[in-house]
Amino acid sequence: MLVSLICNIKGFVMFYISLSDIFFGYDSTNSLFDGVSIVFNDSDKVAIIGDNGCGKTTMLKLLAGDILPDSGDVVRNASIYMVKQINVADSKSGGEQQSYELARAFDSQAQILLLDEPTNNLDFDARQKFFTDLSMYPFGAVIVSHDRELLQQMDKILEISNGHIKIYGGNYDFYVTQKNAEQENMYSKYIDAQKEIGRLNNTLNIAQNTRQHHEAKQKKNMKNGKRSRLAANALKGKSQETEAKKRAIIQKKLEEQLQIQQSLTDKMHDDKIKIPVPNKSFYSKELIQIKSLSFAYGDNKIFDDFDFTMYGGMRIRLMGKNGAGKTTLLKIIRGDLKANGGTVKTFGKIAYLNQDLSVLDKNKTMVENIMDIANVLKHDAHAIAANFGFRGKDAMKTADVLSGGELLKATLAAVLGGTEQPDLLILDEPTNNLEIKSISILEDALNQYRGAILLVSHDEMFAKNIKVDTEIKIA
């Protein structure tokens, strides 16, 4: 039992939650944890990361005792307080509720806090307060998060993948450094496997040629009467048996190397996508022109005599507290909301991505969605899907069955995969529901895209990585 590893030294008691040989799945075909063992203590801030659906929230529920494992032991002597993920359509009310729940968590003085995506609904000021409170909190925390600014403050990062966990003993920078080293090591092993496969194939070819040469020589000797047929057949049989054993050994080694190569190929799968070069120049003049805008929700005035201008090629981030009107402004620009006064003009082609990635028609296939949104023919849609990693049957999946990462790539394929790309891309909290790997894919795609971007996001690192050049605060 892992509990035996937890010490009581000179009267010092460590409070903990331990998982020992945990197996868990929601059904017989979906095993999330396969013999997981780990201890969380009251002195470490630990982040849990991994792809959507890998079991991050399930891990918190196991730690809290909300669910029981199929087998294995969960032992806890620490007091806990759990803040579940809050999903609220209104960012202001969601942020207020999140801040309230986090304040209660810190006031609880529980020995281990369990927090599920605690920064998702927080604006800039609330995030900074949370970071300060967390750093000052005298006990431990286990946090599910894709927020890289938060991950930078962690003592350890735990990655869940394929039912197993791997612990990285440092913050996000340490994690990235270690992952890069792992990738380089795998690539080195992949190259070694390729060389060994080539060598073994060459050895098999040489053995085959040698066998054929010997057989030809034996036939020639028999024909010339230099060796009796009986003696020749005996020698031939012995030689063939020896060569067959050698070939079998080489073939087994070759199969082992091919398995190693395939395993490494799967682990090194490159999710990066290539955005095509558009066949037109992007709009370089005014994209958005807003003058004397006024707007209110009933008696709640959001904008009064507001002016805003955006030109082609700009990358602007709208800043402000939850409820200040950032998303409202995006909706007015898109035409989803009508201004009470003033003028709103847009120019060029505009596309919109929200945090739910609801651009695609869920009942249509990926190819059909690309045809509709990118305005291309079927064979061009297949080519675009292939460029984004969807080939054959994968390209014919309907949007409703796609995983989070697949949905992101499919959406990017439809919006940016064609040569008629939008002049302006509007992004409303695009990273909220994405895991770290998908955020990196999105960043890479946006850095290839040469059009303008209008962004609402609480993710500081994301804004920096996509090279936002202007920040506008909405009071």
Tab-separated table of C-alpha atoms in Angstrom:
chain	number	residue	atom	x	y	z
A	1	MET	CA	0.000	0.000	0.000
A	2	LEU	CA	1.197	3.522	-0.822
A	3	VAL	CA	0.018	4.634	2.599
A	4	SER	CA	3.029	2.879	4.124
A	5	LEU	CA	5.295	5.303	2.250
A	6	ILE	CA	3.851	8.300	4.088
A	7	CYS	CA	5.932	9.058	7.112
A	8	ASN	CA	5.374	10.505	10.536
A	9	ILE	CA	8.743	12.047	11.374
A	10	LYS	CA	9.284	13.568	14.837
A	11	GLY	CA	5.563	14.032	15.354
A	12	PHE	CA	4.959	15.649	11.963
A	13	VAL	CA	1.778	14.257	10.394
A	14	MET	CA	1.261	14.510	6.651
A	15	PHE	CA	-2.334	14.679	5.530
A	16	TYR	CA	-3.028	12.988	2.254
A	17	ILE	CA	-5.301	11.209	-0.185
A	18	SER	CA	-3.829	8.025	-1.625
A	19	LEU	CA	-4.948	5.993	-4.604
A	20	SER	CA	-3.597	2.468	-4.763
A	21	ASP	CA	-3.938	0.249	-7.855
A	22	ILE	CA	-7.107	2.014	-8.985
A	23	PHE	CA	-9.159	0.649	-11.867
A	24	PHE	CA	-12.187	2.601	-13.073
A	25	GLY	CA	-14.422	2.861	-16.123
A	26	TYR	CA	-17.923	4.149	-16.730
A	27	ASP	CA	-18.631	1.032	-18.779
A	28	SER	CA	-16.848	-2.155	-19.828
A	29	THR	CA	-15.552	-0.594	-23.053
A	30	ASN	CA	-14.272	2.657	-21.535
A	31	SER	CA	-11.536	2.104	-18.950
A	32	LEU	CA	-10.281	5.469	-17.697
A	33	PHE	CA	-7.793	4.235	-15.099
A	34	ASP	CA	-5.758	1.068	-15.327
A	35	GLY	CA	-3.917	0.326	-12.088
A	36	VAL	CA	-3.243	3.950	-11.052
A	37	SER	CA	-1.352	4.577	-7.809
A	38	ILE	CA	-0.496	8.030	-6.474
A	39	VAL	CA	-0.482	10.114	-3.279
A	40	PHE	CA	-1.630	13.742	-3.000
A	41	ASN	CA	-0.494	15.535	0.142
A	42	ASP	CA	-1.327	18.726	2.004
A	43	SER	CA	1.829	20.614	0.999
A	44	ASP	CA	1.853	20.441	-2.823
A	45	LYS	CA	-0.095	22.315	-5.464
A	46	VAL	CA	-0.649	19.695	-8.200
A	47	ALA	CA	-2.239	20.232	-11.619
A	48	ILE	CA	-3.963	17.482	-13.597
A	49	ILE	CA	-3.815	17.798	-17.374
A	50	GLY	CA	-4.665	15.615	-20.372
A	51	ASP	CA	-6.891	15.367	-23.422
A	52	ASN	CA	-10.626	15.929	-23.061
A	53	GLY	CA	-12.271	12.725	-21.867
A	54	CYS	CA	-9.101	11.227	-20.388
A	55	GLY	CA	-10.487	11.265	-16.826
A	56	LYS	CA	-9.351	14.525	-15.209
A	57	THR	CA	-12.667	15.390	-13.566
A	58	THR	CA	-13.213	11.699	-12.783
A	59	MET	CA	-9.924	11.760	-10.855
A	60	LEU	CA	-11.210	14.643	-8.713
A	61	LYS	CA	-14.451	12.742	-8.051
A	62	LEU	CA	-12.476	9.683	-6.939
A	63	LEU	CA	-10.364	11.838	-4.613
A	64	ALA	CA	-13.482	13.472	-3.172
A	65	GLY	CA	-15.292	10.155	-2.710
A	66	ASP	CA	-18.129	11.176	-5.046
A	67	ILE	CA	-17.559	7.963	-6.977
A	68	LEU	CA	-15.929	4.663	-6.029
A	69	PRO	CA	-13.302	2.777	-8.063
A	70	ASP	CA	-14.097	-0.549	-9.686
A	71	SER	CA	-11.164	-1.941	-7.714
A	72	GLY	CA	-8.259	-0.635	-5.679
A	73	ASP	CA	-8.066	1.430	-2.518
A	74	VAL	CA	-8.709	5.106	-1.816
A	75	VAL	CA	-7.456	6.235	1.591
A	76	ARG	CA	-7.749	9.802	2.874
A	77	ASN	CA	-6.967	11.390	6.207
A	78	ALA	CA	-7.039	14.963	4.872
A	79	SER	CA	-9.995	17.301	5.016
A	80	ILE	CA	-11.092	18.307	1.509
A	81	TYR	CA	-13.128	20.995	-0.192
A	82	MET	CA	-14.178	20.628	-3.824
A	83	VAL	CA	-15.181	23.345	-6.293
A	84	LYS	CA	-16.797	21.801	-9.346
A	85	GLN	CA	-16.619	23.281	-12.812
A	86	ILE	CA	-19.169	26.036	-13.296
A	87	ASN	CA	-20.900	26.294	-16.665
A	88	VAL	CA	-22.965	29.470	-16.958
A	89	ALA	CA	-23.993	31.186	-20.194
A	90	ASP	CA	-23.660	34.680	-18.676
A	91	SER	CA	-19.952	35.398	-18.093
A	92	LYS	CA	-20.686	38.019	-15.434
A	93	SER	CA	-22.878	35.769	-13.290
A	94	GLY	CA	-20.534	32.843	-13.959
A	95	GLY	CA	-17.524	34.857	-12.850
A	96	GLU	CA	-19.286	36.090	-9.719
A	97	GLN	CA	-20.388	32.555	-8.810
A	98	GLN	CA	-16.892	31.203	-9.474
A	99	SER	CA	-15.265	33.875	-7.300
A	100	TYR	CA	-17.753	33.189	-4.511
A	101	GLU	CA	-17.092	29.442	-4.587
A	102	LEU	CA	-13.327	29.939	-4.633
A	103	ALA	CA	-13.519	32.345	-1.680
A	104	ARG	CA	-15.473	29.713	0.289
A	105	ALA	CA	-12.842	27.124	-0.639
A	106	PHE	CA	-9.968	29.236	0.676
A	107	ASP	CA	-11.946	30.132	3.820
A	108	SER	CA	-12.528	26.425	4.476
A	109	GLN	CA	-8.835	25.882	5.279
A	110	ALA	CA	-9.251	22.332	4.003
A	111	GLN	CA	-5.984	20.405	3.917
A	112	ILE	CA	-6.478	19.595	0.220
A	113	LEU	CA	-8.568	21.699	-2.169
A	114	LEU	CA	-10.008	20.001	-5.261
A	115	LEU	CA	-10.610	22.586	-8.007
A	116	ASP	CA	-12.039	21.851	-11.459
A	117	GLU	CA	-11.135	24.545	-14.049
A	118	PRO	CA	-11.184	27.323	-11.426
A	119	THR	CA	-10.202	30.185	-13.781
A	120	ASN	CA	-12.635	29.458	-16.637
A	121	ASN	CA	-15.127	32.238	-15.854
A	122	LEU	CA	-12.823	34.742	-14.170
A	123	ASP	CA	-11.917	38.113	-15.639
A	124	PHE	CA	-8.403	39.571	-15.357
A	125	ASP	CA	-8.770	41.076	-11.865
A	126	ALA	CA	-10.504	37.988	-10.451
A	127	ARG	CA	-7.794	35.752	-11.955
A	128	GLN	CA	-5.012	37.758	-10.354
A	129	LYS	CA	-6.776	37.602	-6.992
A	130	PHE	CA	-7.170	33.830	-7.348
A	131	PHE	CA	-3.477	33.406	-8.176
A	132	THR	CA	-2.535	35.438	-5.091
A	133	ASP	CA	-4.934	33.543	-2.814
A	134	LEU	CA	-3.661	30.211	-4.109
A	135	SER	CA	-0.008	31.124	-3.599
A	136	MET	CA	-0.792	32.221	-0.022
A	137	TYR	CA	-2.904	29.156	0.778
A	138	PRO	CA	-1.000	27.170	3.431
A	139	PHE	CA	-2.207	23.724	2.379
A	140	GLY	CA	-2.365	21.534	-0.729
A	141	ALA	CA	-4.478	21.685	-3.864
A	142	VAL	CA	-5.271	19.368	-6.754
A	143	ILE	CA	-6.374	21.401	-9.759
A	144	VAL	CA	-7.742	20.364	-13.147
A	145	SER	CA	-6.829	23.146	-15.554
A	146	HIS	CA	-5.679	23.997	-19.073
A	147	ASP	CA	-4.739	27.531	-17.935
A	148	ARG	CA	-0.997	27.730	-18.588
A	149	GLU	CA	-0.576	30.835	-16.430
A	150	LEU	CA	-1.996	28.828	-13.530
A	151	LEU	CA	0.062	25.751	-14.418
A	152	GLN	CA	3.154	27.917	-14.170
A	153	GLN	CA	2.492	28.222	-10.415
A	154	MET	CA	2.206	24.490	-9.742
A	155	ASP	CA	4.676	22.329	-7.797
A	156	LYS	CA	3.886	19.276	-9.939
A	157	ILE	CA	1.985	18.458	-13.097
A	158	LEU	CA	0.222	15.130	-13.476
A	159	GLU	CA	-0.580	14.048	-17.033
A	160	ILE	CA	-3.297	11.457	-17.681
A	161	SER	CA	-2.997	9.449	-20.892
A	162	ASN	CA	-4.440	6.080	-21.941
A	163	GLY	CA	-5.480	5.101	-18.424
A	164	HIS	CA	-2.102	5.861	-16.845
A	165	ILE	CA	-0.517	8.855	-15.165
A	166	LYS	CA	2.889	10.447	-15.391
A	167	ILE	CA	4.203	12.958	-12.878
A	168	TYR	CA	6.372	15.929	-13.827
A	169	GLY	CA	8.063	17.457	-10.801
A	170	GLY	CA	7.811	21.114	-11.684
A	171	ASN	CA	5.726	23.876	-13.243
A	172	TYR	CA	4.540	24.296	-16.830
A	173	ASP	CA	7.931	25.413	-18.176
A	174	PHE	CA	9.488	22.311	-16.630
A	175	TYR	CA	6.740	20.156	-18.128
A	176	VAL	CA	7.283	21.588	-21.629
A	177	THR	CA	11.052	21.078	-21.360
A	178	GLN	CA	10.573	17.461	-20.293
A	179	LYS	CA	7.997	16.769	-23.022
A	180	ASN	CA	10.330	18.191	-25.656
A	181	ALA	CA	13.154	15.997	-24.349
A	182	GLU	CA	10.825	12.976	-24.498
A	183	GLN	CA	9.898	13.800	-28.091
A	184	GLU	CA	13.567	14.146	-29.066
A	185	ASN	CA	14.356	10.841	-27.380
A	186	MET	CA	11.478	9.124	-29.199
A	187	TYR	CA	12.597	10.592	-32.508
A	188	SER	CA	16.130	9.314	-31.887
A	189	LYS	CA	14.751	5.841	-31.142
A	190	TYR	CA	12.579	6.062	-34.265
A	191	ILE	CA	15.634	6.811	-36.420
A	192	ASP	CA	17.528	3.920	-34.769
A	193	ALA	CA	14.573	1.594	-35.465
A	194	GLN	CA	14.479	2.708	-39.109
A	195	LYS	CA	18.205	2.000	-39.486
A	196	GLU	CA	17.849	-1.405	-37.857
A	197	ILE	CA	14.871	-2.270	-40.088
A	198	GLY	CA	16.963	-1.355	-43.125
A	199	ARG	CA	19.881	-3.459	-41.888
A	200	LEU	CA	17.686	-6.491	-41.175
A	201	ASN	CA	15.952	-6.232	-44.551
A	202	ASN	CA	19.351	-6.059	-46.202
A	203	THR	CA	20.503	-9.104	-44.238
A	204	LEU	CA	17.401	-11.036	-45.363
A	205	ASN	CA	18.047	-10.057	-48.982
A	206	ILE	CA	21.674	-11.182	-48.737
A	207	ALA	CA	20.593	-14.486	-47.164
A	208	GLN	CA	18.045	-15.009	-49.941
A	209	ASN	CA	20.626	-14.287	-52.647
A	210	THR	CA	23.194	-16.555	-50.938
A	211	ARG	CA	20.655	-19.397	-50.757
A	212	GLN	CA	19.807	-19.030	-54.433
A	213	HIS	CA	23.522	-18.955	-55.317
A	214	HIS	CA	24.185	-22.165	-53.336
A	215	GLU	CA	21.243	-23.933	-54.941
A	216	ALA	CA	22.458	-22.970	-58.407
A	217	LYS	CA	25.985	-24.157	-57.582
A	218	GLN	CA	24.681	-27.490	-56.265
A	219	LYS	CA	22.662	-28.062	-59.439
A	220	LYS	CA	25.734	-27.310	-61.505
A	221	ASN	CA	27.886	-29.772	-59.491
A	222	MET	CA	25.266	-32.502	-59.855
A	223	LYS	CA	25.037	-31.874	-63.569
A	224	ASN	CA	28.821	-32.150	-63.935
A	225	GLY	CA	28.909	-35.327	-61.840
A	226	LYS	CA	31.060	-33.806	-59.115
A	227	ARG	CA	28.611	-34.841	-56.408
A	228	SER	CA	26.046	-37.658	-56.166
A	229	ARG	CA	22.372	-36.686	-56.041
A	230	LEU	CA	21.989	-38.368	-52.620
A	231	ALA	CA	24.934	-36.471	-51.096
A	232	ALA	CA	23.822	-33.231	-52.698
A	233	ASN	CA	20.280	-33.566	-51.366
A	234	ALA	CA	21.557	-34.344	-47.844
A	235	LEU	CA	23.848	-31.313	-47.889
A	236	LYS	CA	21.099	-29.193	-49.381
A	237	GLY	CA	18.621	-30.234	-46.687
A	238	LYS	CA	21.044	-29.455	-43.861
A	239	SER	CA	21.962	-26.109	-45.410
A	240	GLN	CA	18.311	-25.151	-45.927
A	241	GLU	CA	17.468	-25.997	-42.308
A	242	THR	CA	20.309	-23.815	-41.000
A	243	GLU	CA	19.399	-20.937	-43.302
A	244	ALA	CA	15.721	-21.214	-42.385
A	245	LYS	CA	16.581	-20.888	-38.684
A	246	LYS	CA	18.742	-17.827	-39.399
A	247	ARG	CA	15.992	-16.225	-41.476
A	248	ALA	CA	13.429	-16.936	-38.760
A	249	ILE	CA	15.617	-15.203	-36.165
A	250	ILE	CA	16.163	-12.206	-38.453
A	251	GLN	CA	12.457	-12.072	-39.328
A	252	LYS	CA	11.517	-12.070	-35.634
A	253	LYS	CA	13.941	-9.207	-34.957
A	254	LEU	CA	12.532	-7.349	-37.961
A	255	GLU	CA	8.957	-7.733	-36.695
A	256	GLU	CA	10.027	-6.459	-33.255
A	257	GLN	CA	11.626	-3.367	-34.814
A	258	LEU	CA	8.553	-2.740	-36.961
A	259	GLN	CA	6.392	-2.860	-33.814
A	260	ILE	CA	8.743	-0.426	-32.084
A	261	GLN	CA	8.606	1.876	-35.107
A	262	GLN	CA	4.784	1.797	-35.184
A	263	SER	CA	4.555	2.448	-31.443
A	264	LEU	CA	6.880	5.437	-31.745
A	265	THR	CA	4.974	6.712	-34.789
A	266	ASP	CA	1.725	6.680	-32.787
A	267	LYS	CA	3.349	8.541	-29.889
A	268	MET	CA	4.999	11.105	-32.148
A	269	HIS	CA	1.763	11.841	-34.032
A	270	ASP	CA	2.033	15.421	-35.305
A	271	ASP	CA	-1.225	17.309	-34.806
A	272	LYS	CA	-0.015	20.503	-36.419
A	273	ILE	CA	-1.944	21.672	-39.427
A	274	LYS	CA	-0.988	23.649	-42.485
A	275	ILE	CA	-3.044	26.691	-43.417
A	276	PRO	CA	-2.996	27.187	-47.209
A	277	VAL	CA	-1.820	30.423	-48.809
A	278	PRO	CA	-4.941	32.310	-49.944
A	279	ASN	CA	-5.381	33.153	-53.602
A	280	LYS	CA	-6.309	36.733	-52.750
A	281	SER	CA	-4.779	39.530	-50.714
A	282	PHE	CA	-6.430	40.301	-47.390
A	283	TYR	CA	-8.501	43.437	-46.930
A	284	SER	CA	-6.101	46.185	-45.863
A	285	LYS	CA	-8.461	49.104	-45.227
A	286	GLU	CA	-11.149	49.537	-42.565
A	287	LEU	CA	-12.750	46.263	-41.497
A	288	ILE	CA	-14.908	47.660	-38.690
A	289	GLN	CA	-16.154	51.221	-38.263
A	290	ILE	CA	-18.271	52.018	-35.200
A	291	LYS	CA	-19.358	55.578	-34.384
A	292	SER	CA	-21.363	56.878	-31.424
A	293	LEU	CA	-22.588	53.385	-30.470
A	294	SER	CA	-25.199	53.131	-27.742
A	295	PHE	CA	-26.625	49.888	-26.415
A	296	ALA	CA	-28.425	48.724	-23.267
A	297	TYR	CA	-30.037	45.614	-21.869
A	298	GLY	CA	-33.188	47.254	-20.466
A	299	ASP	CA	-31.981	49.813	-17.954
A	300	ASN	CA	-28.449	48.402	-17.939
A	301	LYS	CA	-26.467	50.711	-20.243
A	302	ILE	CA	-23.480	48.923	-21.825
A	303	PHE	CA	-22.267	51.407	-24.466
A	304	ASP	CA	-22.801	55.149	-24.696
A	305	ASP	CA	-21.227	57.151	-27.532
A	306	PHE	CA	-18.659	54.410	-28.153
A	307	ASP	CA	-16.273	54.607	-31.140
A	308	PHE	CA	-14.167	51.771	-32.528
A	309	THR	CA	-12.183	51.298	-35.734
A	310	MET	CA	-10.236	48.252	-36.889
A	311	TYR	CA	-8.062	47.905	-39.974
A	312	GLY	CA	-6.918	44.882	-41.953
A	313	GLY	CA	-4.010	42.927	-40.483
A	314	MET	CA	-4.557	44.163	-36.912
A	315	ARG	CA	-4.736	41.762	-33.978
A	316	ILE	CA	-6.851	43.367	-31.273
A	317	ARG	CA	-7.775	42.005	-27.869
A	318	LEU	CA	-10.808	43.432	-26.051
A	319	MET	CA	-10.162	43.725	-22.307
A	320	GLY	CA	-12.486	44.422	-19.386
A	321	LYS	CA	-14.334	42.950	-16.447
A	322	ASN	CA	-17.005	40.305	-16.912
A	323	GLY	CA	-20.196	42.100	-17.920
A	324	ALA	CA	-18.386	45.126	-19.356
A	325	GLY	CA	-19.681	44.354	-22.843
A	326	LYS	CA	-16.898	42.528	-24.681
A	327	THR	CA	-19.045	39.682	-26.014
A	328	THR	CA	-21.935	42.120	-26.538
A	329	LEU	CA	-19.713	44.201	-28.826
A	330	LEU	CA	-18.800	41.100	-30.843
A	331	LYS	CA	-22.489	40.263	-31.242
A	332	ILE	CA	-23.255	43.801	-32.408
A	333	ILE	CA	-20.428	43.626	-34.946
A	334	ARG	CA	-21.752	40.282	-36.231
A	335	GLY	CA	-25.305	41.602	-36.420
A	336	ASP	CA	-26.677	39.253	-33.757
A	337	LEU	CA	-27.652	42.289	-31.665
A	338	LYS	CA	-28.969	45.623	-32.952
A	339	ALA	CA	-27.527	48.857	-31.608
A	340	ASN	CA	-29.871	51.361	-29.936
A	341	GLY	CA	-28.019	54.190	-31.616
A	342	GLY	CA	-24.965	55.051	-33.693
A	343	THR	CA	-23.583	53.358	-36.778
A	344	VAL	CA	-21.872	49.985	-37.196
A	345	LYS	CA	-20.242	49.150	-40.535
A	346	THR	CA	-18.195	46.083	-41.484
A	347	PHE	CA	-16.186	45.385	-44.617
A	348	GLY	CA	-14.589	42.296	-46.129
A	349	LYS	CA	-15.248	38.669	-45.231
A	350	ILE	CA	-15.728	37.950	-41.509
A	351	ALA	CA	-15.747	34.596	-39.673
A	352	TYR	CA	-16.574	33.873	-36.030
A	353	LEU	CA	-15.361	31.218	-33.595
A	354	ASN	CA	-16.862	30.966	-30.114
A	355	GLN	CA	-15.840	28.812	-27.180
A	356	ASP	CA	-18.382	26.120	-28.103
A	357	LEU	CA	-17.032	25.787	-31.656
A	358	SER	CA	-20.653	25.769	-32.839
A	359	VAL	CA	-19.816	26.812	-36.406
A	360	LEU	CA	-20.338	23.344	-37.858
A	361	ASP	CA	-23.715	21.727	-38.534
A	362	LYS	CA	-23.687	18.738	-36.182
A	363	ASN	CA	-25.830	16.635	-38.511
A	364	LYS	CA	-23.539	17.083	-41.510
A	365	THR	CA	-20.264	15.347	-42.288
A	366	MET	CA	-16.971	17.139	-42.111
A	367	VAL	CA	-16.765	17.253	-45.907
A	368	GLU	CA	-20.285	18.694	-46.171
A	369	ASN	CA	-19.490	21.371	-43.578
A	370	ILE	CA	-16.313	22.350	-45.412
A	371	MET	CA	-18.247	22.553	-48.695
A	372	ASP	CA	-20.842	24.859	-47.091
A	373	ILE	CA	-18.523	27.131	-45.093
A	374	ALA	CA	-15.488	27.285	-47.389
A	375	ASN	CA	-17.756	27.345	-50.472
A	376	VAL	CA	-15.800	24.648	-52.323
A	377	LEU	CA	-16.630	21.576	-54.401
A	378	LYS	CA	-16.678	18.081	-52.890
A	379	HIS	CA	-13.253	16.970	-54.137
A	380	ASP	CA	-11.722	20.215	-52.824
A	381	ALA	CA	-13.438	19.649	-49.459
A	382	HIS	CA	-11.883	16.164	-49.263
A	383	ALA	CA	-8.459	17.676	-50.009
A	384	ILE	CA	-8.919	20.302	-47.273
A	385	ALA	CA	-10.028	17.639	-44.770
A	386	ALA	CA	-6.932	15.576	-45.621
A	387	ASN	CA	-4.669	18.589	-45.037
A	388	PHE	CA	-6.092	18.786	-41.520
A	389	GLY	CA	-5.550	15.082	-40.800
A	390	PHE	CA	-8.949	13.672	-41.809
A	391	ARG	CA	-8.731	11.072	-44.552
A	392	GLY	CA	-11.080	8.385	-45.861
A	393	LYS	CA	-13.788	7.442	-43.362
A	394	ASP	CA	-12.632	10.102	-40.864
A	395	ALA	CA	-13.594	12.843	-43.331
A	396	MET	CA	-17.132	11.421	-43.449
A	397	LYS	CA	-17.764	11.634	-39.705
A	398	THR	CA	-20.625	13.882	-38.664
A	399	ALA	CA	-19.686	16.818	-36.447
A	400	ASP	CA	-21.658	15.482	-33.469
A	401	VAL	CA	-19.311	12.497	-32.984
A	402	LEU	CA	-16.040	14.453	-33.076
A	403	SER	CA	-13.867	14.735	-29.977
A	404	GLY	CA	-12.876	18.176	-28.706
A	405	GLY	CA	-9.569	18.178	-30.569
A	406	GLU	CA	-11.166	16.807	-33.747
A	407	LEU	CA	-13.931	19.409	-33.598
A	408	LEU	CA	-11.358	22.198	-33.339
A	409	LYS	CA	-9.391	20.941	-36.354
A	410	ALA	CA	-12.589	20.383	-38.348
A	411	THR	CA	-13.752	23.916	-37.568
A	412	LEU	CA	-10.384	25.373	-38.578
A	413	ALA	CA	-10.504	23.302	-41.771
A	414	ALA	CA	-13.904	24.759	-42.661
A	415	VAL	CA	-13.011	28.354	-41.766
A	416	LEU	CA	-9.336	28.599	-42.748
A	417	GLY	CA	-8.699	25.519	-44.889
A	418	GLY	CA	-9.770	27.011	-48.202
A	419	THR	CA	-8.076	29.642	-50.303
A	420	GLU	CA	-10.936	32.129	-49.735
A	421	GLN	CA	-10.051	32.845	-46.130
A	422	PRO	CA	-11.834	35.514	-44.059
A	423	ASP	CA	-10.309	38.976	-43.799
A	424	LEU	CA	-11.261	39.086	-40.120
A	425	LEU	CA	-11.526	36.256	-37.602
A	426	ILE	CA	-13.541	37.021	-34.452
A	427	LEU	CA	-12.671	34.806	-31.468
A	428	ASP	CA	-14.749	34.753	-28.282
A	429	GLU	CA	-12.948	32.898	-25.448
A	430	PRO	CA	-11.726	30.233	-27.919
A	431	THR	CA	-9.548	28.353	-25.398
A	432	ASN	CA	-12.147	27.913	-22.644
A	433	ASN	CA	-13.071	24.327	-23.488
A	434	LEU	CA	-9.818	23.207	-25.089
A	435	GLU	CA	-7.103	21.029	-23.580
A	436	ILE	CA	-3.488	22.184	-23.811
A	437	LYS	CA	-2.675	20.219	-26.977
A	438	SER	CA	-5.636	21.733	-28.827
A	439	ILE	CA	-4.703	25.234	-27.665
A	440	SER	CA	-1.250	24.729	-29.178
A	441	ILE	CA	-2.840	23.565	-32.457
A	442	LEU	CA	-5.054	26.665	-32.502
A	443	GLU	CA	-2.108	28.959	-31.798
A	444	ASP	CA	-0.089	27.402	-34.596
A	445	ALA	CA	-2.992	27.785	-37.048
A	446	LEU	CA	-3.593	31.427	-36.113
A	447	ASN	CA	0.093	32.242	-36.503
A	448	GLN	CA	-0.063	30.883	-40.061
A	449	TYR	CA	-3.233	32.872	-40.788
A	450	ARG	CA	-2.411	36.318	-42.182
A	451	GLY	CA	-5.770	38.032	-41.707
A	452	ALA	CA	-6.946	40.273	-38.866
A	453	ILE	CA	-8.058	38.940	-35.469
A	454	LEU	CA	-10.488	40.434	-32.953
A	455	LEU	CA	-10.140	38.507	-29.692
A	456	VAL	CA	-11.947	38.242	-26.379
A	457	SER	CA	-9.936	35.986	-24.056
A	458	HIS	CA	-8.815	35.747	-20.450
A	459	ASP	CA	-5.860	33.585	-21.538
A	460	GLU	CA	-2.803	35.847	-21.287
A	461	MET	CA	-0.406	33.312	-22.769
A	462	PHE	CA	-2.711	32.625	-25.706
A	463	ALA	CA	-2.984	36.334	-26.530
A	464	LYS	CA	0.781	36.690	-26.370
A	465	ASN	CA	1.440	33.582	-28.469
A	466	ILE	CA	-0.847	34.676	-31.329
A	467	LYS	CA	0.915	38.053	-31.326
A	468	VAL	CA	-1.886	40.411	-30.313
A	469	ASP	CA	-0.595	43.910	-31.077
A	470	THR	CA	-3.352	46.094	-29.596
A	471	GLU	CA	-5.372	45.859	-26.384
A	472	ILE	CA	-8.533	47.918	-25.908
A	473	LYS	CA	-10.167	48.113	-22.494
A	474	ILE	CA	-13.935	48.330	-22.317
A	475	ALA	CA	-14.987	49.907	-19.035
